[in-house]
C-alpha cells in the first residue's frame, strides 16, 4: 500500500488551510518529494513488526528512488493496510488545520497508529497509538480499513468486522486534534453486513460505501465457495451525509462481486463515480437519477481467461484498485491476477475507452506455470516483467497512486498478506 505525500505548508496567504481550493488547482501543485509506504511482515514466517518506509521520489535528490527511513511499529502482526491523512482539502478554509499526521490502521490487529509526518517528513515518528480495546470494547467494531478526513476536522475510518471476526460495516470518528475515539458516525441499526471503502460528496449530501467479506474468512485466504455461500458482498450502500442514515442498497449481482474501491469524480458538481469490483472483474458507474435516487450500470468488463496450471479453469482479472485523475479525464485500475494496469479515457462517462495498458507481472506471463488456453483479449501471453535487467516473478500491480499533475503513476504489489501468500508465494519470499 502507498500514500504519496507532498508536504504542503499548513496555511498561507493564498489559502486558509491544507489541501487545494479545487481539483484543477491541485494539478498545479509542486511535484511530490516523498512517498510513505506500509511494508508488511505478516504471513512471511518472519516475526518482525510491520514498518512505514519513507521513499525519496525527488529526481533531483541523491537518494532518489531509495528508502531513506523505516519506522518500525511496536507490535507484531498489525497488517498495516490503507492509510489516510488527518486533514485535506475538505478543510481548506480552516487555518487551524494542517496535514501533518498519517493515520495507519492495522487491518487484522484493529490497532490504529497516528504518525507524525510534520516534524521531520523524511523520518516520521509515532505520535499516538489507539489500542484494539478502544474499538472492540467501546464501539463493538473491528478491522479498521479506510481513512478520510472531514470538513469538521474529524477523521473517519471505515470498519469491516465485529470483535468475533464476523462482517460488520461501520464507521468510527476520531477527534482531529487529540485523535481520541469519539464514537461511531452512524447508528448501529444502519451498519451493513460487510464493509470496506467509502467516499463522500457533501455537495450532493451523499456517501457511497462498499463491501468485502467476513474477516475470519478472508484473513486465511480466498475460497471461491465462500462467495457462493453469500459470505462476501456484492452491494453498494447509499448514505444521507447529513443525517448519517443508510437510505439505499444497490445489489450489483455476480458481475459486481466484491466491490472494493469506490471513487466519485473530483468535480464536486458531478453526482457520479465508479466502483471497481474485484471478483466480478468489472467497473460499475453509479449516478443520481432524475428521481433523486441512485442507480448503477456496468461500463467496463474484464474477460476471464481459460487457463491450465492454475487453481481454477478460469482466471478473473481481479480489479483491486481504481483511481481517477484530478481532471476527471482518466480512470486507472489494476488487474491483480492478470497483472496489468489499465488507463481508460472517461470523457464519455458511460462509455470508457481503453487507451493504455501495461503488464507489470501477474499470473499469466510467459515462462510461468500457467498456460492460457483461451483469451478473448490478447493474442499471446505477455512477457515477464524485467526491471534493472532482472526478471521479476511472483508479484503483480495492486495499489495505485497518481501524482496530482497526472504525469506519474506509482504502483505497489501487496493486496493482503494471506492472499499474497496464496496467489503469489514468491512475493512473500
PDB file of N, CA and C in Angstrom, residues 11 62 79 81 88 90 113 125 191 238 253 333 352 358 385 417:
ATOM      1  N   UNK A  11      -0.707  26.618   6.246  1.00  0.00           N
ATOM      2  CA  UNK A  11      -1.542  27.721   5.786  1.00  0.00           C
ATOM      3  C   UNK A  11      -0.660  28.765   5.137  1.00  0.00           C
ATOM      4  N   UNK A  62      19.997  13.035  -4.344  1.00  0.00           N
ATOM      5  CA  UNK A  62      20.984  11.936  -4.468  1.00  0.00           C
ATOM      6  C   UNK A  62      20.452  10.597  -3.968  1.00  0.00           C
ATOM      7  N   UNK A  79      -0.729  -5.953  10.275  1.00  0.00           N
ATOM      8  CA  UNK A  79      -1.200  -5.894   8.887  1.00  0.00           C
ATOM      9  C   UNK A  79      -1.635  -4.460   8.550  1.00  0.00           C
ATOM     10  N   UNK A  81      -2.449  -1.511   6.306  1.00  0.00           N
ATOM     11  CA  UNK A  81      -3.151  -1.690   5.032  1.00  0.00           C
ATOM     12  C   UNK A  81      -3.317  -0.329   4.371  1.00  0.00           C
ATOM     13  N   UNK A  88      -7.216  17.541   4.916  1.00  0.00           N
ATOM     14  CA  UNK A  88      -7.092  17.570   3.466  1.00  0.00           C
ATOM     15  C   UNK A  88      -7.893  18.756   2.934  1.00  0.00           C
ATOM     16  N   UNK A  90     -10.837  19.073   2.275  1.00  0.00           N
ATOM     17  CA  UNK A  90     -12.167  19.234   2.863  1.00  0.00           C
ATOM     18  C   UNK A  90     -12.189  20.379   3.878  1.00  0.00           C
ATOM     19  N   UNK A 113      -2.470   3.529  14.358  1.00  0.00           N
ATOM     20  CA  UNK A 113      -1.306   4.370  14.601  1.00  0.00           C
ATOM     21  C   UNK A 113      -1.528   5.749  13.986  1.00  0.00           C
ATOM     22  N   UNK A 125       7.667   9.797  12.939  1.00  0.00           N
ATOM     23  CA  UNK A 125       7.664   9.079  14.196  1.00  0.00           C
ATOM     24  C   UNK A 125       6.221   8.830  14.654  1.00  0.00           C
ATOM     25  N   UNK A 191     -25.601  -0.122  10.369  1.00  0.00           N
ATOM     26  CA  UNK A 191     -24.401  -0.856   9.965  1.00  0.00           C
ATOM     27  C   UNK A 191     -24.774  -1.889   8.904  1.00  0.00           C
ATOM     28  N   UNK A 238     -25.865   3.487  -0.083  1.00  0.00           N
ATOM     29  CA  UNK A 238     -26.016   4.931  -0.240  1.00  0.00           C
ATOM     30  C   UNK A 238     -26.440   5.511   1.102  1.00  0.00           C
ATOM     31  N   UNK A 253     -25.154  -7.766  -8.140  1.00  0.00           N
ATOM     32  CA  UNK A 253     -25.209  -9.107  -8.702  1.00  0.00           C
ATOM     33  C   UNK A 253     -23.822  -9.705  -8.835  1.00  0.00           C
ATOM     34  N   UNK A 333      -7.013   1.361 -13.340  1.00  0.00           N
ATOM     35  CA  UNK A 333      -7.214   0.271 -12.389  1.00  0.00           C
ATOM     36  C   UNK A 333      -6.194  -0.825 -12.605  1.00  0.00           C
ATOM     37  N   UNK A 352     -16.393   4.278 -21.217  1.00  0.00           N
ATOM     38  CA  UNK A 352     -14.940   4.409 -21.080  1.00  0.00           C
ATOM     39  C   UNK A 352     -14.209   3.729 -22.239  1.00  0.00           C
ATOM     40  N   UNK A 358      -0.454  -1.791 -19.422  1.00  0.00           N
ATOM     41  CA  UNK A 358       0.931  -2.158 -19.152  1.00  0.00           C
ATOM     42  C   UNK A 358       0.946  -3.346 -18.206  1.00  0.00           C
ATOM     43  N   UNK A 385       7.878  -9.402 -16.481  1.00  0.00           N
ATOM     44  CA  UNK A 385       8.388  -8.091 -16.127  1.00  0.00           C
ATOM     45  C   UNK A 385       9.894  -8.163 -15.879  1.00  0.00           C
ATOM     46  N   UNK A 417      -1.826  -9.965   3.104  1.00  0.00           N
ATOM     47  CA  UNK A 417      -0.723 -10.921   3.214  1.00  0.00           C
ATOM     48  C   UNK A 417      -1.142 -12.372   2.981  1.00  0.00           C
TER      49      UNK A 417
END
